[in-house]
Amino acid sequence: MTITSDTSAPLIAVVGATGRQGGSVIDALSESPKLYRIRAFTRDANKDAAKALSNRGAEVVAVNFTVDNKEATFKAFEGATYAFLVTNFWEHMQTDREVAEGKLLVDAAAHAKVKLLVWSGLESMAKASNGKYKNVVHFEGKASVTEYAKTVGIPAIADVQAGMYMENYLGQGALALVKKQGDGSYAISNPADPESTVPLINTTHDYGLFVRKVIEAPTHEPFTSVYSYSEVLSQKEIARQLTEGTGKHVTYHQVSEEEYKQDWIAMGLPQATVQEIYESFASHAEVGYYGDKDIGPSLRGLARTPRTWAEFIKVTDWSQVLN
C-alpha cells in the first residue's frame, strides 16, 4: 500500500524518518492495507533518503529538534493523529541533552493533541539492578523520558523498546563487536557470561512491525510497553551461528572487566563512556536487557514474522567485517 495524501487518513508524524527506527516505522506502515499520511522529519530534506521518502508520498519536513528550537518543533507536529518519537544518545553522548530533547518532543506531541504517542524508550538498568548498575546512561535517559511522558496528559502512550540491534555486529573500527584475531579467526568479546542472553532485532527491517501493531490495535491503553525482538540468543550461540552462516571461524570470549575497559580506553574513548559500555553488557547479562519483563506477548499480532539472526546473517554482506 502506498502512502496517501488523502486528508481523511490519519497523519503520523515520524521522528528520525531517515534513520533505522523511523525508517522502519515508515516501511511497516507502508506495507499495511490501511491508508496513512506520513509526515517524515529530518534535518536535511535534500539528502537522498529524504528525497526517496518524498517520492514515496511522504510529507518531508526539515527541522532540528533542539531545545532552542521549541517553536518550530511544536509547529512540526500540528495536525498529527499519532506521533513516533526517538532520540539518538550516541550522536552526542550527553544524557541531559537526550532527556531535554526527548521531553521537548513529548511536549510537542501533547500540544498537538495526538491520540497516541509511540515512544522508543528503554528500561532503567539502575532500577532493574536495584542500584548496582547506575551508569547505563543511554537507557536511563530514555527511561526518564518515558516517565515524563506519562505526566503530560496524552490519552495513550506506547513505549516500544528496541532490542539489541543485529546491525551492531556490522560495526567497524572503534565500534567493532566482531574483531579479527592474530590467527586469522574472529572473536566477539565482552564481560557477559557465554550463556547469558540478549533479545536481537534486525532494526531496519523489523522494528516498525511493533509500532504498526500498536497503532493498529483495536484499542489504545493509557500506557503500554512493547519489547521488540525476533529471538533471544546466548552470546555463545550468536557467535556459533555467525560461524555457520558465513563460513568464518567466530568464537565468543568472555573477558574480565579490566581487560574489557582497557580495550576501549586504548581506542581513545572517555572513561565515562567506557564505564557505560561495560555496565551495559554486564547489566544485560545479570538482570536482562529488558529486566524481568515478560516479552513473549510482544511477538503476538505482528503483520509478519521478524527475521531471525540466522536469516539476517544470510542476507547481509559481511565482507567489511569478516575480511
mmCIF file of C-alpha atoms in Angstrom:
data_model
loop_
_atom_site.group_PDB
_atom_site.id
_atom_site.type_symbol
_atom_site.label_atom_id
_atom_site.label_comp_id
_atom_site.label_asym_id
_atom_site.label_seq_id
_atom_site.Cartn_x
_atom_site.Cartn_y
_atom_site.Cartn_z
ATOM 1 C CA MET A 1 0.000 0.000 0.000
ATOM 2 C CA THR A 2 1.371 3.412 -0.907
ATOM 3 C CA ILE A 3 1.439 6.380 1.431
ATOM 4 C CA THR A 4 -1.556 8.616 0.813
ATOM 5 C CA SER A 5 -2.244 12.339 0.792
ATOM 6 C CA ASP A 6 -5.963 11.770 1.463
ATOM 7 C CA THR A 7 -6.828 14.051 4.378
ATOM 8 C CA SER A 8 -9.331 11.511 5.713
ATOM 9 C CA ALA A 9 -6.418 9.186 6.571
ATOM 10 C CA PRO A 10 -4.662 9.529 9.947
ATOM 11 C CA LEU A 11 -1.492 11.613 9.914
ATOM 12 C CA ILE A 12 1.539 10.006 11.564
ATOM 13 C CA ALA A 13 4.466 12.231 12.491
ATOM 14 C CA VAL A 14 7.720 10.260 12.431
ATOM 15 C CA VAL A 15 10.915 11.486 14.086
ATOM 16 C CA GLY A 16 14.154 10.128 12.667
ATOM 17 C CA ALA A 17 12.457 9.252 9.398
ATOM 18 C CA THR A 18 15.723 8.558 7.568
ATOM 19 C CA GLY A 19 17.217 6.605 10.464
ATOM 20 C CA ARG A 20 16.946 2.933 11.360
ATOM 21 C CA GLN A 21 13.932 3.098 13.652
ATOM 22 C CA GLY A 22 11.964 5.878 11.999
ATOM 23 C CA GLY A 23 12.639 4.477 8.546
ATOM 24 C CA SER A 24 11.487 1.044 9.690
ATOM 25 C CA VAL A 25 8.266 2.569 11.054
ATOM 26 C CA ILE A 26 7.504 4.194 7.706
ATOM 27 C CA ASP A 27 8.258 0.973 5.830
ATOM 28 C CA ALA A 28 5.982 -1.067 8.095
ATOM 29 C CA LEU A 29 3.105 1.392 7.769
ATOM 30 C CA SER A 30 3.602 1.482 4.000
ATOM 31 C CA GLU A 31 3.103 -2.313 3.926
ATOM 32 C CA SER A 32 -0.254 -2.008 5.712
ATOM 33 C CA PRO A 33 -3.551 -2.283 3.846
ATOM 34 C CA LYS A 34 -4.675 0.744 5.849
ATOM 35 C CA LEU A 35 -4.082 4.231 4.498
ATOM 36 C CA TYR A 36 -1.771 6.624 6.316
ATOM 37 C CA ARG A 37 -0.412 10.066 5.711
ATOM 38 C CA ILE A 38 3.226 10.277 6.773
ATOM 39 C CA ARG A 39 4.990 13.413 7.950
ATOM 40 C CA ALA A 40 8.662 12.487 7.890
ATOM 41 C CA PHE A 41 11.034 14.612 9.975
ATOM 42 C CA THR A 42 14.675 15.013 9.005
ATOM 43 C CA ARG A 43 17.337 17.649 9.488
ATOM 44 C CA ASP A 44 18.270 17.605 5.807
ATOM 45 C CA ALA A 45 15.464 17.304 3.267
ATOM 46 C CA ASN A 46 17.978 17.314 0.414
ATOM 47 C CA LYS A 47 19.738 14.055 1.237
ATOM 48 C CA ASP A 48 18.907 11.017 -0.856
ATOM 49 C CA ALA A 49 16.999 9.154 1.877
ATOM 50 C CA ALA A 50 14.717 12.161 2.429
ATOM 51 C CA LYS A 51 14.125 12.575 -1.313
ATOM 52 C CA ALA A 52 13.231 8.893 -1.543
ATOM 53 C CA LEU A 53 10.588 9.352 1.151
ATOM 54 C CA SER A 54 9.164 12.333 -0.670
ATOM 55 C CA ASN A 55 8.973 10.293 -3.866
ATOM 56 C CA ARG A 56 7.015 7.644 -1.945
ATOM 57 C CA GLY A 57 4.409 10.225 -0.954
ATOM 58 C CA ALA A 58 5.594 11.296 2.493
ATOM 59 C CA GLU A 59 5.464 14.932 3.586
ATOM 60 C CA VAL A 60 9.142 15.569 4.335
ATOM 61 C CA VAL A 61 9.767 18.318 6.884
ATOM 62 C CA ALA A 62 13.253 19.617 7.670
ATOM 63 C CA VAL A 63 13.541 20.544 11.350
ATOM 64 C CA ASN A 64 16.064 20.445 14.191
ATOM 65 C CA PHE A 65 14.533 19.130 17.411
ATOM 66 C CA THR A 66 16.676 21.082 19.869
ATOM 67 C CA VAL A 67 15.573 22.933 22.993
ATOM 68 C CA ASP A 68 16.398 26.284 21.398
ATOM 69 C CA ASN A 69 14.033 25.474 18.513
ATOM 70 C CA LYS A 70 10.855 24.954 20.513
ATOM 71 C CA GLU A 71 8.528 26.994 18.289
ATOM 72 C CA ALA A 72 9.478 25.098 15.114
ATOM 73 C CA THR A 73 9.286 21.787 16.984
ATOM 74 C CA PHE A 74 5.732 22.453 18.188
ATOM 75 C CA LYS A 75 4.690 23.654 14.744
ATOM 76 C CA ALA A 76 6.080 20.482 13.133
ATOM 77 C CA PHE A 77 3.632 18.255 14.986
ATOM 78 C CA GLU A 78 0.492 20.313 14.308
ATOM 79 C CA GLY A 79 -2.365 18.215 12.946
ATOM 80 C CA ALA A 80 -0.764 14.859 13.737
ATOM 81 C CA THR A 81 -3.051 11.991 14.767
ATOM 82 C CA TYR A 82 -0.225 9.816 16.033
ATOM 83 C CA ALA A 83 3.446 10.504 16.711
ATOM 84 C CA PHE A 84 6.529 8.299 16.749
ATOM 85 C CA LEU A 85 9.402 9.718 18.800
ATOM 86 C CA VAL A 86 13.022 8.601 19.085
ATOM 87 C CA THR A 87 16.236 10.210 20.333
ATOM 88 C CA ASN A 88 19.834 9.316 19.469
ATOM 89 C CA PHE A 89 22.111 9.357 22.515
ATOM 90 C CA TRP A 90 25.151 8.106 20.588
ATOM 91 C CA GLU A 91 25.091 11.139 18.322
ATOM 92 C CA HIS A 92 26.290 13.381 21.157
ATOM 93 C CA MET A 93 26.562 11.087 24.252
ATOM 94 C CA GLN A 94 25.004 13.703 26.567
ATOM 95 C CA THR A 95 22.275 12.361 28.848
ATOM 96 C CA ASP A 96 20.974 15.784 29.857
ATOM 97 C CA ARG A 97 20.596 16.748 26.212
ATOM 98 C CA GLU A 98 18.842 13.499 25.317
ATOM 99 C CA VAL A 99 16.366 13.919 28.164
ATOM 100 C CA ALA A 100 15.739 17.594 27.365
ATOM 101 C CA GLU A 101 15.155 16.890 23.686
ATOM 102 C CA GLY A 102 13.018 13.852 24.481
ATOM 103 C CA LYS A 103 10.815 15.934 26.755
ATOM 104 C CA LEU A 104 10.582 18.641 24.069
ATOM 105 C CA LEU A 105 9.276 16.063 21.587
ATOM 106 C CA VAL A 106 6.758 14.767 24.125
ATOM 107 C CA ASP A 107 5.569 18.310 24.835
ATOM 108 C CA ALA A 108 5.174 18.994 21.126
ATOM 109 C CA ALA A 109 3.115 15.829 20.640
ATOM 110 C CA ALA A 110 0.965 16.726 23.647
ATOM 111 C CA HIS A 111 0.437 20.250 22.339
ATOM 112 C CA ALA A 112 -0.705 18.771 19.013
ATOM 113 C CA LYS A 113 -3.219 16.644 20.949
ATOM 114 C CA VAL A 114 -2.141 13.368 19.360
ATOM 115 C CA LYS A 115 -4.374 10.388 20.116
ATOM 116 C CA LEU A 116 -1.427 8.050 20.571
ATOM 117 C CA LEU A 117 2.224 8.702 21.328
ATOM 118 C CA VAL A 118 4.663 5.933 20.396
ATOM 119 C CA TRP A 119 7.989 6.467 22.124
ATOM 120 C CA SER A 120 11.192 4.479 21.681
ATOM 121 C CA GLY A 121 12.235 4.057 25.292
ATOM 122 C CA LEU A 122 14.401 1.630 27.258
ATOM 123 C CA GLU A 123 14.400 0.099 30.715
ATOM 124 C CA SER A 124 16.239 1.669 33.658
ATOM 125 C CA MET A 125 19.150 -0.653 34.435
ATOM 126 C CA ALA A 126 19.637 1.177 37.734
ATOM 127 C CA LYS A 127 16.106 0.233 38.749
ATOM 128 C CA ALA A 128 16.323 -3.304 37.355
ATOM 129 C CA SER A 129 19.587 -3.945 39.236
ATOM 130 C CA ASN A 130 18.499 -2.254 42.483
ATOM 131 C CA GLY A 131 21.116 0.446 42.005
ATOM 132 C CA LYS A 132 24.069 -1.768 41.080
ATOM 133 C CA TYR A 133 24.363 -0.512 37.500
ATOM 134 C CA LYS A 134 23.828 3.250 37.564
ATOM 135 C CA ASN A 135 25.859 4.277 34.558
ATOM 136 C CA VAL A 136 23.967 2.770 31.608
ATOM 137 C CA VAL A 137 23.007 6.313 30.800
ATOM 138 C CA HIS A 138 21.591 5.754 27.316
ATOM 139 C CA PHE A 139 18.995 3.510 28.985
ATOM 140 C CA GLU A 140 18.476 5.836 31.958
ATOM 141 C CA GLY A 141 17.818 8.904 29.807
ATOM 142 C CA LYS A 142 15.146 7.146 27.777
ATOM 143 C CA ALA A 143 13.555 5.675 30.911
ATOM 144 C CA SER A 144 13.370 9.203 32.343
ATOM 145 C CA VAL A 145 11.567 10.498 29.252
ATOM 146 C CA THR A 146 9.143 7.569 29.468
ATOM 147 C CA GLU A 147 8.153 8.573 32.999
ATOM 148 C CA TYR A 148 7.789 12.204 31.955
ATOM 149 C CA ALA A 149 5.528 11.281 29.040
ATOM 150 C CA LYS A 150 3.046 9.749 31.473
ATOM 151 C CA THR A 151 2.503 13.151 33.120
ATOM 152 C CA VAL A 152 1.568 15.420 30.191
ATOM 153 C CA GLY A 153 -1.994 14.314 29.514
ATOM 154 C CA ILE A 154 -1.605 12.346 26.285
ATOM 155 C CA PRO A 155 -4.508 9.838 26.236
ATOM 156 C CA ALA A 156 -2.454 6.824 25.101
ATOM 157 C CA ILE A 157 1.275 6.131 25.234
ATOM 158 C CA ALA A 158 3.130 3.082 23.903
ATOM 159 C CA ASP A 159 6.751 2.567 24.900
ATOM 160 C CA VAL A 160 8.084 0.441 22.019
ATOM 161 C CA GLN A 161 11.582 -0.540 23.080
ATOM 162 C CA ALA A 162 14.292 -1.654 20.657
ATOM 163 C CA GLY A 163 16.218 -4.845 21.363
ATOM 164 C CA MET A 164 19.895 -5.359 20.620
ATOM 165 C CA TYR A 165 20.437 -4.278 17.033
ATOM 166 C CA MET A 166 21.660 -7.101 14.817
ATOM 167 C CA GLU A 167 23.197 -4.294 12.757
ATOM 168 C CA ASN A 168 25.562 -3.544 15.655
ATOM 169 C CA TYR A 169 27.591 -6.608 14.700
ATOM 170 C CA LEU A 170 28.491 -4.853 11.452
ATOM 171 C CA GLY A 171 30.369 -2.127 13.324
ATOM 172 C CA GLN A 172 33.959 -1.403 12.353
ATOM 173 C CA GLY A 173 36.904 0.322 13.986
ATOM 174 C CA ALA A 174 36.085 1.607 17.471
ATOM 175 C CA LEU A 175 32.513 0.314 17.047
ATOM 176 C CA ALA A 176 33.527 -3.238 16.139
ATOM 177 C CA LEU A 177 31.861 -6.035 18.106
ATOM 178 C CA VAL A 178 33.432 -8.715 15.897
ATOM 179 C CA LYS A 179 37.238 -8.398 15.793
ATOM 180 C CA LYS A 180 39.909 -10.223 13.835
ATOM 181 C CA GLN A 181 42.424 -12.179 15.901
ATOM 182 C CA GLY A 182 46.095 -12.801 15.313
ATOM 183 C CA ASP A 183 45.488 -16.306 13.985
ATOM 184 C CA GLY A 184 43.029 -15.092 11.371
ATOM 185 C CA SER A 185 39.892 -16.123 13.270
ATOM 186 C CA TYR A 186 37.345 -13.702 14.719
ATOM 187 C CA ALA A 187 36.052 -13.073 18.212
ATOM 188 C CA ILE A 188 33.136 -11.382 19.907
ATOM 189 C CA SER A 189 34.446 -10.311 23.311
ATOM 190 C CA ASN A 190 32.668 -8.738 26.253
ATOM 191 C CA PRO A 191 32.294 -9.318 30.020
ATOM 192 C CA ALA A 192 28.988 -11.225 29.778
ATOM 193 C CA ASP A 193 28.761 -14.918 30.580
ATOM 194 C CA PRO A 194 28.740 -17.027 27.377
ATOM 195 C CA GLU A 195 25.319 -18.431 28.308
ATOM 196 C CA SER A 196 23.777 -15.030 29.052
ATOM 197 C CA THR A 197 21.198 -13.943 26.521
ATOM 198 C CA VAL A 198 20.104 -10.851 24.605
ATOM 199 C CA PRO A 199 16.959 -10.102 22.573
ATOM 200 C CA LEU A 200 18.002 -9.460 18.977
ATOM 201 C CA ILE A 201 16.241 -7.474 16.265
ATOM 202 C CA ASN A 202 17.043 -6.525 12.683
ATOM 203 C CA THR A 203 16.001 -2.957 13.417
ATOM 204 C CA THR A 204 15.770 -1.515 9.921
ATOM 205 C CA HIS A 205 13.743 -4.487 8.701
ATOM 206 C CA ASP A 206 11.520 -5.254 11.691
ATOM 207 C CA TYR A 207 11.301 -2.585 14.410
ATOM 208 C CA GLY A 208 8.450 -0.856 12.588
ATOM 209 C CA LEU A 209 6.320 -4.002 12.805
ATOM 210 C CA PHE A 210 5.947 -3.472 16.542
ATOM 211 C CA VAL A 211 4.998 0.184 16.105
ATOM 212 C CA ARG A 212 2.465 -0.720 13.439
ATOM 213 C CA LYS A 213 0.936 -3.330 15.742
ATOM 214 C CA VAL A 214 0.437 -0.703 18.432
ATOM 215 C CA ILE A 215 -1.049 1.873 16.061
ATOM 216 C CA GLU A 216 -3.449 -0.634 14.506
ATOM 217 C CA ALA A 217 -4.557 -2.179 17.813
ATOM 218 C CA PRO A 218 -8.364 -2.097 18.316
ATOM 219 C CA THR A 219 -7.939 -0.031 21.474
ATOM 220 C CA HIS A 220 -5.142 2.020 22.985
ATOM 221 C CA GLU A 221 -4.346 1.732 26.677
ATOM 222 C CA PRO A 222 -3.248 4.785 28.684
ATOM 223 C CA PHE A 223 0.213 3.199 28.861
ATOM 224 C CA THR A 224 1.674 0.031 27.431
ATOM 225 C CA SER A 225 5.166 -1.341 26.887
ATOM 226 C CA VAL A 226 6.173 -3.384 23.837
ATOM 227 C CA TYR A 227 9.536 -5.144 23.584
ATOM 228 C CA SER A 228 10.809 -5.532 20.033
ATOM 229 C CA TYR A 229 12.920 -8.580 19.161
ATOM 230 C CA SER A 230 12.856 -11.645 16.941
ATOM 231 C CA GLU A 231 14.582 -14.155 19.202
ATOM 232 C CA VAL A 232 16.647 -14.362 22.364
ATOM 233 C CA LEU A 233 20.087 -15.906 21.922
ATOM 234 C CA SER A 234 23.104 -16.523 24.137
ATOM 235 C CA GLN A 235 26.415 -14.827 23.439
ATOM 236 C CA LYS A 236 27.891 -18.197 22.526
ATOM 237 C CA GLU A 237 25.042 -19.024 20.127
ATOM 238 C CA ILE A 238 25.364 -15.653 18.370
ATOM 239 C CA ALA A 239 28.991 -16.496 17.559
ATOM 240 C CA ARG A 240 28.191 -20.083 16.579
ATOM 241 C CA GLN A 241 25.502 -19.063 14.118
ATOM 242 C CA LEU A 242 27.766 -16.374 12.654
ATOM 243 C CA THR A 243 30.378 -19.078 12.003
ATOM 244 C CA GLU A 244 27.791 -21.375 10.478
ATOM 245 C CA GLY A 245 26.271 -18.711 8.264
ATOM 246 C CA THR A 246 29.469 -17.111 6.956
ATOM 247 C CA GLY A 247 31.992 -19.950 6.960
ATOM 248 C CA LYS A 248 34.358 -17.792 9.045
ATOM 249 C CA HIS A 249 35.564 -19.048 12.418
ATOM 250 C CA VAL A 250 33.956 -16.799 15.055
ATOM 251 C CA THR A 251 34.111 -17.522 18.783
ATOM 252 C CA TYR A 252 32.803 -15.793 21.869
ATOM 253 C CA HIS A 253 35.322 -14.726 24.525
ATOM 254 C CA GLN A 254 34.281 -13.632 27.995
ATOM 255 C CA VAL A 255 36.844 -11.120 29.223
ATOM 256 C CA SER A 256 37.458 -9.524 32.602
ATOM 257 C CA GLU A 257 36.155 -6.083 33.458
ATOM 258 C CA GLU A 258 39.693 -4.686 33.467
ATOM 259 C CA GLU A 259 40.630 -6.182 30.090
ATOM 260 C CA TYR A 260 37.379 -5.063 28.528
ATOM 261 C CA LYS A 261 37.755 -1.497 29.729
ATOM 262 C CA GLN A 262 41.388 -1.275 28.670
ATOM 263 C CA ASP A 263 40.484 -2.253 25.116
ATOM 264 C CA TRP A 264 38.019 0.638 24.875
ATOM 265 C CA ILE A 265 40.367 3.118 26.585
ATOM 266 C CA ALA A 266 43.073 2.173 24.090
ATOM 267 C CA MET A 267 40.702 3.275 21.328
ATOM 268 C CA GLY A 268 40.515 6.736 22.862
ATOM 269 C CA LEU A 269 37.053 6.586 24.435
ATOM 270 C CA PRO A 270 36.415 8.721 27.554
ATOM 271 C CA GLN A 271 36.330 6.890 30.886
ATOM 272 C CA ALA A 272 32.643 7.656 31.424
ATOM 273 C CA THR A 273 31.746 6.160 28.040
ATOM 274 C CA VAL A 274 33.863 3.081 28.763
ATOM 275 C CA GLN A 275 32.036 2.589 32.071
ATOM 276 C CA GLU A 276 28.698 2.995 30.272
ATOM 277 C CA ILE A 277 29.573 0.333 27.704
ATOM 278 C CA TYR A 278 30.904 -2.065 30.344
ATOM 279 C CA GLU A 279 27.826 -1.706 32.555
ATOM 280 C CA SER A 280 25.573 -2.153 29.530
ATOM 281 C CA PHE A 281 26.876 -5.644 28.821
ATOM 282 C CA ALA A 282 27.292 -6.542 32.495
ATOM 283 C CA SER A 283 23.753 -5.455 33.452
ATOM 284 C CA HIS A 284 22.134 -7.128 30.463
ATOM 285 C CA ALA A 285 23.871 -10.381 31.388
ATOM 286 C CA GLU A 286 22.924 -10.158 35.055
ATOM 287 C CA VAL A 287 19.402 -8.702 35.101
ATOM 288 C CA GLY A 288 18.378 -8.914 31.446
ATOM 289 C CA TYR A 289 18.250 -6.404 28.599
ATOM 290 C CA TYR A 290 14.556 -5.891 29.338
ATOM 291 C CA GLY A 291 14.932 -6.536 33.053
ATOM 292 C CA ASP A 292 12.419 -9.068 34.335
ATOM 293 C CA LYS A 293 9.712 -8.099 31.843
ATOM 294 C CA ASP A 294 7.599 -10.758 30.103
ATOM 295 C CA ILE A 295 8.499 -10.070 26.487
ATOM 296 C CA GLY A 296 6.756 -13.029 24.835
ATOM 297 C CA PRO A 297 3.418 -11.259 24.219
ATOM 298 C CA SER A 298 5.200 -8.578 22.187
ATOM 299 C CA LEU A 299 5.670 -11.030 19.307
ATOM 300 C CA ARG A 300 1.950 -11.701 19.019
ATOM 301 C CA GLY A 301 -0.151 -9.940 16.403
ATOM 302 C CA LEU A 302 2.677 -8.738 14.158
ATOM 303 C CA ALA A 303 1.975 -8.322 10.456
ATOM 304 C CA ARG A 304 4.780 -10.766 9.660
ATOM 305 C CA THR A 305 7.482 -12.751 11.440
ATOM 306 C CA PRO A 306 10.668 -10.784 12.216
ATOM 307 C CA ARG A 307 13.976 -12.013 10.821
ATOM 308 C CA THR A 308 15.992 -14.442 12.886
ATOM 309 C CA TRP A 309 19.700 -13.935 13.485
ATOM 310 C CA ALA A 310 20.470 -16.757 11.030
ATOM 311 C CA GLU A 311 18.311 -15.100 8.383
ATOM 312 C CA PHE A 312 19.974 -11.736 8.985
ATOM 313 C CA ILE A 313 23.396 -13.343 8.604
ATOM 314 C CA LYS A 314 22.342 -14.913 5.299
ATOM 315 C CA VAL A 315 21.086 -11.693 3.674
ATOM 316 C CA THR A 316 23.900 -9.456 4.983
ATOM 317 C CA ASP A 317 27.212 -8.554 3.340
ATOM 318 C CA TRP A 318 29.899 -9.343 5.950
ATOM 319 C CA SER A 319 32.888 -8.571 3.719
ATOM 320 C CA GLN A 320 33.829 -5.388 5.603
ATOM 321 C CA VAL A 321 33.751 -7.152 8.972
ATOM 322 C CA LEU A 322 34.998 -10.659 8.196
ATOM 323 C CA ASN A 323 37.745 -9.765 5.739
#
